[in-house]
mmCIF file of C-alpha atoms in Angstrom:
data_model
loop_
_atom_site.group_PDB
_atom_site.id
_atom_site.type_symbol
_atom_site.label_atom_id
_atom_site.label_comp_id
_atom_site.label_asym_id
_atom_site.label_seq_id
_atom_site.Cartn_x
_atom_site.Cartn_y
_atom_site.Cartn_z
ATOM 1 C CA UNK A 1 108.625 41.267 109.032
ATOM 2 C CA UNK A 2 110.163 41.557 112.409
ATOM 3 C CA UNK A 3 113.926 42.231 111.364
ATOM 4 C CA UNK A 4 112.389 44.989 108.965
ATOM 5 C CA UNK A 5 110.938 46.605 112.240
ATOM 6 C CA UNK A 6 113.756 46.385 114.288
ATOM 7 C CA UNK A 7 115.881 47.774 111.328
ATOM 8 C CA UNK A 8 112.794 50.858 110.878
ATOM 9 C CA UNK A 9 113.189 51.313 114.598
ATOM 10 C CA UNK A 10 116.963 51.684 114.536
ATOM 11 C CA UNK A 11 117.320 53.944 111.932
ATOM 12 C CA UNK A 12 114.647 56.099 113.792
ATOM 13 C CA UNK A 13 116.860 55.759 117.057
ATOM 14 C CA UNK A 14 119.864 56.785 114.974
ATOM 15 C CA UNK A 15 117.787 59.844 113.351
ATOM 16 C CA UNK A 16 116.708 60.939 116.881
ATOM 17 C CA UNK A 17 120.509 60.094 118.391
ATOM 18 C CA UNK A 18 121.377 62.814 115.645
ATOM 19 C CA UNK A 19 118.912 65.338 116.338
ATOM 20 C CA UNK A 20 119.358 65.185 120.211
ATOM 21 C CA UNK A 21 123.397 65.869 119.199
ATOM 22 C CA UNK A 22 122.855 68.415 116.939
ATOM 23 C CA UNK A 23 120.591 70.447 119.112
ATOM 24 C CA UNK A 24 123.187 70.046 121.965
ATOM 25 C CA UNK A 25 125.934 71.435 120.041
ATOM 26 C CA UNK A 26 123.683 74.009 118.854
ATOM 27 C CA UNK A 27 122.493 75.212 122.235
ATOM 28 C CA UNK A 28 119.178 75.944 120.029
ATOM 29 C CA UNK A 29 116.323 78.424 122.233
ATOM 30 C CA UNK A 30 113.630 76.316 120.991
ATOM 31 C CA UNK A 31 115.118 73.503 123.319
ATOM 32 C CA UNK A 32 116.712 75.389 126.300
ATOM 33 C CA UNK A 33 113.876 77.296 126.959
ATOM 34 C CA UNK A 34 115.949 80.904 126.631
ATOM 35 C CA UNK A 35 115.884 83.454 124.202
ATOM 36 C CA UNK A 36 117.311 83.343 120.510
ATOM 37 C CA UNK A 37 120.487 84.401 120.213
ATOM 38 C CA UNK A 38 121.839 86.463 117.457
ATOM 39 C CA UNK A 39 124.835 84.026 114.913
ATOM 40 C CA UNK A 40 127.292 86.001 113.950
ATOM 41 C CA UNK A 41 127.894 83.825 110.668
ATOM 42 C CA UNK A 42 124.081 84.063 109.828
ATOM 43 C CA UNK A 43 123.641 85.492 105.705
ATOM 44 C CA UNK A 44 126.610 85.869 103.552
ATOM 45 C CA UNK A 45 127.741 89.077 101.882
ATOM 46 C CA UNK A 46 126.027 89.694 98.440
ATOM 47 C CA UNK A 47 127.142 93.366 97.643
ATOM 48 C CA UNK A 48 130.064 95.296 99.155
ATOM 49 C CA UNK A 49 130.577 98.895 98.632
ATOM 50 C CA UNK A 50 134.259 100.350 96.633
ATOM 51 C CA UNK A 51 135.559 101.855 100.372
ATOM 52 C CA UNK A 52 139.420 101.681 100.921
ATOM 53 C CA UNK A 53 139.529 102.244 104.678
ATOM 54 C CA UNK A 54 143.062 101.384 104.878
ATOM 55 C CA UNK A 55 144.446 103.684 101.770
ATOM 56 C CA UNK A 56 141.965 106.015 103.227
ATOM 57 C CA UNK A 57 140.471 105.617 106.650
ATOM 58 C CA UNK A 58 137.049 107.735 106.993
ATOM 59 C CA UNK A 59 137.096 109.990 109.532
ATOM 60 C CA UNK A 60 132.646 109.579 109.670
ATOM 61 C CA UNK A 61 131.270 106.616 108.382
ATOM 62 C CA UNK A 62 127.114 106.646 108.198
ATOM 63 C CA UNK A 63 125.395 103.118 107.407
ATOM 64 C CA UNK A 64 122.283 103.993 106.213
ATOM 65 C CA UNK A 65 119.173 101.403 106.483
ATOM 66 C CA UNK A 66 117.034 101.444 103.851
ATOM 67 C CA UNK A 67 114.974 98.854 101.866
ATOM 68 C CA UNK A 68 114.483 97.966 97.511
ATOM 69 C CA UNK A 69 111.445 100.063 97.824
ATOM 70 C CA UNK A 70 113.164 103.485 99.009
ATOM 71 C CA UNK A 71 115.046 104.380 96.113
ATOM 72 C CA UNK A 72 114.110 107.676 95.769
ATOM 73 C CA UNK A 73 115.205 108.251 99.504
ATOM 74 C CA UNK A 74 118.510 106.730 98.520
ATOM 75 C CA UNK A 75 118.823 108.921 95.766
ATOM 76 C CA UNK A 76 117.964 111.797 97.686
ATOM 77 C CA UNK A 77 120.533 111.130 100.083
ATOM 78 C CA UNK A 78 123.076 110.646 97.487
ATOM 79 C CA UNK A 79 122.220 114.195 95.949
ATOM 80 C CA UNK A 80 122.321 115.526 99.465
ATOM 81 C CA UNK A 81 123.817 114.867 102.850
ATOM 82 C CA UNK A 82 125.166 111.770 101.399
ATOM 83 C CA UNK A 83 127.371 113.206 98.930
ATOM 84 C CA UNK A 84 129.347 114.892 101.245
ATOM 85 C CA UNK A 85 132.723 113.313 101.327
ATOM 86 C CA UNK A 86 135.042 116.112 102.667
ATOM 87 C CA UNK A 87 133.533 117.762 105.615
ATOM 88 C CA UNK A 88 135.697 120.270 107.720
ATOM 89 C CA UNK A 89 138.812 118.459 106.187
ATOM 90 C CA UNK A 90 137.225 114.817 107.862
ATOM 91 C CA UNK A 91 136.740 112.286 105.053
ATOM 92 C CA UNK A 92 132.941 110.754 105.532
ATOM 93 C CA UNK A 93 131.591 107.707 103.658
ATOM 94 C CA UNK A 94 127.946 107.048 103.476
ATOM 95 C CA UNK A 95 126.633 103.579 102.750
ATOM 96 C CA UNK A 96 123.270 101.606 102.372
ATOM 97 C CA UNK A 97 122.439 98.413 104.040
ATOM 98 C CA UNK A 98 119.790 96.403 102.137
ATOM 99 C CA UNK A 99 118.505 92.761 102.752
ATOM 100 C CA UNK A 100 116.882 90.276 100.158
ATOM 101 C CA UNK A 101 113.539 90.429 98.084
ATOM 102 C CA UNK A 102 111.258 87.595 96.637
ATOM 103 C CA UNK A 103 111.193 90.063 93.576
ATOM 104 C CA UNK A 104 113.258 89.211 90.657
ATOM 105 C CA UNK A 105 112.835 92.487 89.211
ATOM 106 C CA UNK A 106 113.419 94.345 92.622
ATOM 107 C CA UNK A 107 116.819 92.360 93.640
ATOM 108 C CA UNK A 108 118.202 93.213 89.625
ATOM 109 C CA UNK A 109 117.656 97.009 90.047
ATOM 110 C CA UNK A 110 119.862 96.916 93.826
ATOM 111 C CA UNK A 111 122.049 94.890 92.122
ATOM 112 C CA UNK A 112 122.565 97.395 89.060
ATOM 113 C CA UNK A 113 122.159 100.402 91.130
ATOM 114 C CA UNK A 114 124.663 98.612 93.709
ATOM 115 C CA UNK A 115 127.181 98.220 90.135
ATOM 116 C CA UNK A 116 126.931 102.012 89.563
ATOM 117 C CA UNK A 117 126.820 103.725 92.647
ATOM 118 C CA UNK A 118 129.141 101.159 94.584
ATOM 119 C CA UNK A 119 127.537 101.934 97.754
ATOM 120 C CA UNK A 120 125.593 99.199 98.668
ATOM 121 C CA UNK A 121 126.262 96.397 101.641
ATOM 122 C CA UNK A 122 123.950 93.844 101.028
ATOM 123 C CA UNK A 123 123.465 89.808 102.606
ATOM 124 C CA UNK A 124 121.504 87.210 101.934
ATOM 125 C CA UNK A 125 118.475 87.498 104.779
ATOM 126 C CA UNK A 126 115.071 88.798 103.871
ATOM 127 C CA UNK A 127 114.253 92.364 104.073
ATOM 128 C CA UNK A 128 111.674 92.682 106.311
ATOM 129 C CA UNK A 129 111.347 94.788 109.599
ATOM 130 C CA UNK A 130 111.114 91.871 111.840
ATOM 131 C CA UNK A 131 115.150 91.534 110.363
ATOM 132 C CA UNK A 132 115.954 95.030 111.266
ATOM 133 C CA UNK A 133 118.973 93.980 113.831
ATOM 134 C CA UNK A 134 120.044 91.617 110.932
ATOM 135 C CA UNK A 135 120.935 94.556 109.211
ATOM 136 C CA UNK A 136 121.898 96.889 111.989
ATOM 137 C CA UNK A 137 124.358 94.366 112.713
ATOM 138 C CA UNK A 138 125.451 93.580 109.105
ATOM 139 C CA UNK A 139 126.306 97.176 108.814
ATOM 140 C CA UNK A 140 128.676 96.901 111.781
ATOM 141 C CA UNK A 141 130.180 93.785 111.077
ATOM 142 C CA UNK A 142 131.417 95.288 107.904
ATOM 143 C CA UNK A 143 133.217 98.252 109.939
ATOM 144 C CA UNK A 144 134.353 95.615 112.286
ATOM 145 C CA UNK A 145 136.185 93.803 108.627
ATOM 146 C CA UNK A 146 136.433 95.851 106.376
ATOM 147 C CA UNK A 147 136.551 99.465 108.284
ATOM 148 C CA UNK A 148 137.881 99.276 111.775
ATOM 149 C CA UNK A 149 139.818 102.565 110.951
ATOM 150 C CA UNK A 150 136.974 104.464 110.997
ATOM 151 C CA UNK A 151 136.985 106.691 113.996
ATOM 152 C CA UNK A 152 133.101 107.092 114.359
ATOM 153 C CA UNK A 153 130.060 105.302 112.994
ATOM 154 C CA UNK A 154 126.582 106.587 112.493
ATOM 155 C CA UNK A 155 123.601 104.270 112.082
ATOM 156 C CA UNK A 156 120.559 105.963 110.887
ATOM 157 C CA UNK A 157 117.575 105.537 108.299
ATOM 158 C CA UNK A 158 116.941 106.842 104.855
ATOM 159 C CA UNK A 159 113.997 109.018 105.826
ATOM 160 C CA UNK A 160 116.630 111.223 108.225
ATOM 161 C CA UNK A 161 117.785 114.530 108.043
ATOM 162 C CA UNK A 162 121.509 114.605 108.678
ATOM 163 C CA UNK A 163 123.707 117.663 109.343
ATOM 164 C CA UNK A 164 126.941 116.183 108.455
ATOM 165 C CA UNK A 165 128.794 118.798 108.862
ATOM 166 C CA UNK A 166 127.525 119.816 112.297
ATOM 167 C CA UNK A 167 128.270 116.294 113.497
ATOM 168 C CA UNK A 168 131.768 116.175 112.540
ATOM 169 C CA UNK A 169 132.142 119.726 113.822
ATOM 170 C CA UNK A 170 130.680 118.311 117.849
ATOM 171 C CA UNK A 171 132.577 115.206 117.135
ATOM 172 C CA UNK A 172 136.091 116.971 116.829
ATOM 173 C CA UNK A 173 134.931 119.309 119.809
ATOM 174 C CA UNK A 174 134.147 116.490 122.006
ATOM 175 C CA UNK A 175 137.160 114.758 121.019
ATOM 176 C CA UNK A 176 136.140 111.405 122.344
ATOM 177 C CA UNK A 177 138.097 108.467 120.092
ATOM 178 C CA UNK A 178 137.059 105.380 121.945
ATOM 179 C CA UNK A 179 133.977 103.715 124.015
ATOM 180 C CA UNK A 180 132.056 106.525 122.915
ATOM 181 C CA UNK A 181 128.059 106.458 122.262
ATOM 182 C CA UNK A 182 125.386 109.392 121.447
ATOM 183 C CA UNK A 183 122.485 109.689 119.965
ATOM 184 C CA UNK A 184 118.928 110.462 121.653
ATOM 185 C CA UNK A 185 119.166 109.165 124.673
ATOM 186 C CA UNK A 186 116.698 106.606 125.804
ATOM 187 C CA UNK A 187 117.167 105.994 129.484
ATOM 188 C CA UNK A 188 114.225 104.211 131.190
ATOM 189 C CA UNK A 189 112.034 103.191 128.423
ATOM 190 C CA UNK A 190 109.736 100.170 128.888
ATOM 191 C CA UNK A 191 109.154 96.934 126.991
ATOM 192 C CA UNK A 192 105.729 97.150 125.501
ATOM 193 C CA UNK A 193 103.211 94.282 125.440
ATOM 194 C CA UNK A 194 100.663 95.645 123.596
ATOM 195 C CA UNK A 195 100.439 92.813 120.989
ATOM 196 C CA UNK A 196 98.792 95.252 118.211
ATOM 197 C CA UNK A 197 101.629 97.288 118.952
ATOM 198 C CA UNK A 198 104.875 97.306 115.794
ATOM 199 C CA UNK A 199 107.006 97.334 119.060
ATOM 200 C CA UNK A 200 105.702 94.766 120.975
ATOM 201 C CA UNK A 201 108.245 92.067 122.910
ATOM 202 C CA UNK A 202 106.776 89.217 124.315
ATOM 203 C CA UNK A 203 108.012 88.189 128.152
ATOM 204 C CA UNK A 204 109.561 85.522 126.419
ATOM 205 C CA UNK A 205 111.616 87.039 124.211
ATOM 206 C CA UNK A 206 112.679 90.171 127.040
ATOM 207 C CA UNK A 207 111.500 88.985 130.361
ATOM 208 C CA UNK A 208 112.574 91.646 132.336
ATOM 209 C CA UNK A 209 110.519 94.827 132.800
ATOM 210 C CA UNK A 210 112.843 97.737 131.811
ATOM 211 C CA UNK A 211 115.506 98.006 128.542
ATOM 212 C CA UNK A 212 118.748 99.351 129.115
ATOM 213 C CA UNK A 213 119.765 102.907 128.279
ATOM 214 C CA UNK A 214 119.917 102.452 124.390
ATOM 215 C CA UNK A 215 119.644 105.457 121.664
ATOM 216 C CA UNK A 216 117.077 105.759 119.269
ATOM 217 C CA UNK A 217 117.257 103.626 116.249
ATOM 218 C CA UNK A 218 116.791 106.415 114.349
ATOM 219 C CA UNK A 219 120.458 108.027 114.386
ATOM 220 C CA UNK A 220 122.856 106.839 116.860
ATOM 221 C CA UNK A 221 127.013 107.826 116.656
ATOM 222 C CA UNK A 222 129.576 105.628 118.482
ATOM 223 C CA UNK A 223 133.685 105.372 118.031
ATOM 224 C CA UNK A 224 135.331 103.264 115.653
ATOM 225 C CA UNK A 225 136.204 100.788 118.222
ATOM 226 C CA UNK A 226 132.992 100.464 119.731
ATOM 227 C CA UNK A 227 131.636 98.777 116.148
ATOM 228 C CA UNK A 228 133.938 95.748 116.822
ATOM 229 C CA UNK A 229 133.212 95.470 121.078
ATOM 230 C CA UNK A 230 129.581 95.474 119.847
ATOM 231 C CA UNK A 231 130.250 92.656 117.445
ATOM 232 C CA UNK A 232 132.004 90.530 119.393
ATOM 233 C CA UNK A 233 129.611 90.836 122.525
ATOM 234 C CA UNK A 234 126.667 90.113 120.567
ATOM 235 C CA UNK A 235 126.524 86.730 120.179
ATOM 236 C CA UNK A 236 126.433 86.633 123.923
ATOM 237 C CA UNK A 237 123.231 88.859 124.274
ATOM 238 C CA UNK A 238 119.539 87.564 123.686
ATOM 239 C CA UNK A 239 118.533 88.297 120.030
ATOM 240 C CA UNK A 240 116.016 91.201 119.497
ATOM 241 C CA UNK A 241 114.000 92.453 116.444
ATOM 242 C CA UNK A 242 114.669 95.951 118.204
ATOM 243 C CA UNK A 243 117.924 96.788 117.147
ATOM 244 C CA UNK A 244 118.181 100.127 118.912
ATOM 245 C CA UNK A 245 117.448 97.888 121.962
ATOM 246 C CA UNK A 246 119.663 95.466 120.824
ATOM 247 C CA UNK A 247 122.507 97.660 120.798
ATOM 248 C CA UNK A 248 121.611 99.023 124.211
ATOM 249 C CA UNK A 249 122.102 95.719 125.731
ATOM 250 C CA UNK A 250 125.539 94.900 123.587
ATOM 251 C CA UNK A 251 126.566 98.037 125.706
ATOM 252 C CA UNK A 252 125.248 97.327 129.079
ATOM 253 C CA UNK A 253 127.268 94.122 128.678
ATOM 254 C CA UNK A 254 130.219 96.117 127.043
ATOM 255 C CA UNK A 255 129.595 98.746 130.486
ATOM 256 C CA UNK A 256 129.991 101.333 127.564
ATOM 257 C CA UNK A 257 127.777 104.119 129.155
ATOM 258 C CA UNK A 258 125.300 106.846 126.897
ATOM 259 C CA UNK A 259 127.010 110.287 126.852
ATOM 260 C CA UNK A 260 125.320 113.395 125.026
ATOM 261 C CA UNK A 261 127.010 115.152 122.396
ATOM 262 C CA UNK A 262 125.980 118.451 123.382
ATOM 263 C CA UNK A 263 124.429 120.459 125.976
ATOM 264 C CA UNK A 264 121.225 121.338 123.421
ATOM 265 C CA UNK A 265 119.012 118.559 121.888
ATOM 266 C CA UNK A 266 120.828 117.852 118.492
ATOM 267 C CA UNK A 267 118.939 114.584 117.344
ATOM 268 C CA UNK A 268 115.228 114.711 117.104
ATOM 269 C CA UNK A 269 113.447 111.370 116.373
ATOM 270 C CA UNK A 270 109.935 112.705 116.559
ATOM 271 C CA UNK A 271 110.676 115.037 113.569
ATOM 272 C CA UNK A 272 111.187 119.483 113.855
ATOM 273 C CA UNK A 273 109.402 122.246 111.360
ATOM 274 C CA UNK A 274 112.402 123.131 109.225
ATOM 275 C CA UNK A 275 113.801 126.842 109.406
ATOM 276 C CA UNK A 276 117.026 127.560 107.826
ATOM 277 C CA UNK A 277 118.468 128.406 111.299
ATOM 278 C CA UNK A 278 117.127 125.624 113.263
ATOM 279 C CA UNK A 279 118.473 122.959 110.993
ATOM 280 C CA UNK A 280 121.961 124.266 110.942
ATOM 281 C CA UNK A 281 122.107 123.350 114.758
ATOM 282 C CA UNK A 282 120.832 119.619 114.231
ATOM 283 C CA UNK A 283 122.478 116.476 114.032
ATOM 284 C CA UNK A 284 119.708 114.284 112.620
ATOM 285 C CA UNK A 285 116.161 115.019 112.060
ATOM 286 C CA UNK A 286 113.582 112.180 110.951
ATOM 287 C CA UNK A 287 110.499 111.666 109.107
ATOM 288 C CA UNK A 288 112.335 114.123 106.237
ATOM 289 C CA UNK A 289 110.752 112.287 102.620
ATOM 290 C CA UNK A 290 112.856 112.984 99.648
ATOM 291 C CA UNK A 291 111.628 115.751 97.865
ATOM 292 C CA UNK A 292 111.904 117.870 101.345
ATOM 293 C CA UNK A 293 115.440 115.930 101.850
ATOM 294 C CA UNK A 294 116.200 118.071 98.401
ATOM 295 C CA UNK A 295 114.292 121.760 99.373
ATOM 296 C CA UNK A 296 116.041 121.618 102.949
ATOM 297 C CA UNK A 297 119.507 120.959 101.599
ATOM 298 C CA UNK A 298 119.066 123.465 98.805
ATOM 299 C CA UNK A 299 117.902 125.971 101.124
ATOM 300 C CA UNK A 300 120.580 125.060 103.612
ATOM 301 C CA UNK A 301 123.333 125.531 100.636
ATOM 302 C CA UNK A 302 121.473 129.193 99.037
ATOM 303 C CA UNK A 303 122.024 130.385 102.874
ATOM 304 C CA UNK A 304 125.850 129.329 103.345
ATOM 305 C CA UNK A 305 127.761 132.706 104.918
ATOM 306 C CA UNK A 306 124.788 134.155 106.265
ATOM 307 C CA UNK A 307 124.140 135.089 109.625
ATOM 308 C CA UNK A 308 121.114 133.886 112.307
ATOM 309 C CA UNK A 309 120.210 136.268 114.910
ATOM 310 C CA UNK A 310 121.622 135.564 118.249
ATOM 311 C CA UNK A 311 119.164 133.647 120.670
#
């Protein structure tokens, strides 16, 4: 009876002796009392879109967030600013990042539509908000692999707005090729701890009482280069289900600074009344839902050669 306790409490010694290693090599939150931080390796690759960047480096690349739900949005885009892939003699390629679903019926449709449109990046984490840097950050490690020629990135969501052509036409004016970031500028925003709030941090997971300057999540451009820098950094910056914020702090590490891309407001997170005019001098424009994504850019198209009136 004795030598079967002794060999019960050894084997829990060993167990523990395990654990206690593991977690050491690990350098696990739970035990160090930090913040999570983000694993590069995390998910695997379960779609990949048909994009050559070294036959054919983009000159605009635009990774799209969007979830199995928002397939009309996707289509949308695909049938308008997405389709674009000659703009001002600058290739572009848009793509769609997309999690996992418990649905067996949702994951088969990606998966077919992923088969015929070949446009799809896709890992192996669940879709969910809360994962939202997950796939932020899947998008650019897959210009950091398989599209560092890219010379600039944009991040943005499926229910935006985007003036591709404008972009690429203040992109070439600015003629910035490296450490380069725009967007909407968020400069002294504040965490909030409002618990009922969808963008509440905890002191535990941000302690400090201002973010970094970061752009909104909603459409942010940076250079080519600035995809891998952001990458490698990352793993070395406390994990956040912000991934705007994220971002911001992969820069302040980086010392990458926030420049506008122009001298008038060209991204508009909170949305804009659409007028022919106004929305040929935009960048990005969000809460746009798909059947306006279609009247805008037909509108936009039906106009082509004629002339606003001068401010």
């Amino acid at each position: 009876m004795a030598s079967a306790k002794l060999r019960w409490l050894y084997m829990a010694l060993v167990v523990l002796g395990a654990l206690c290693l593991y977690f050491s090599m690990h350098d696990l939150a739970l035990f160090r009392g930090g913040p999570f931080i983000f694993k590069k390796e995390s998910g695997r690759f379960l779609q990949l879109p048909a994009v050559d960047c070294r036959r054919d480096p983009p000159f605009l690349v635009l990774l799209v967030t969007s979830s199995h739900e928002q397939l009309s949005a996707r289509t949308a885009i695909r049938k308008t600013w997405g389709r674009e892939r000659v703009v001002r003699g600058k290739r572009t390629e848009t793509v769609f990042l997309l999690g996992t679903t418990p649905s067996e019926a949702a994951a088969l449709a990606v998966a077919q539509e992923g088969r015929r449109h070949r446009d799809i990046i896709q890992k192996d984490f669940l879709d969910v908000y809360l994962n939202l840097t997950l796939k932020t950050m899947m998008g650019i490690e897959w210009v950091h692999h398989f599209c560092p020629q890219a010379a600039f990135v944009m991040k943005t969501d499926s229910d935006m707005f985007v003036n591709v052509s404008y972009l690429v036409e203040l992109l070439v004016r600015k003629n910035r090729t490296a450490r380069f970031v725009t967007g909407f500028l968020k400069m002294h925003d504040l965490p909030i701890r409002e618990k009922r709030s969808k963008w509440f941090v905890s002191r535990y997971e941000y302690p400090w009482n201002k973010y970094p300057p970061f752009c909104s999540g909603t459409a942010y451009v940076f250079s080519g280069d600035v995809a891998s820098q952001v990458y490698n950094v990352s793993e070395s910056v406390p994990f956040l289900k912000l991934e705007d914020v994220f971002v911001g702090l992969c820069l302040a590490k980086l010392r990458i600074s926030l420049e506008e891309l122009h001298s008038e407001q060209t991204f508009f997170p909170g949305g804009l009344t659409f007028s022919i005019c106004r929305f040929r001098r935009i960048v990005a424009c969000h809460h746009v839902q798909p059947q306006k994504m279609l009247i805008y850019w037909k509108a936009l198209e039906d106009s082509a050669g004629e002339e606003c009136p001068a401010k």
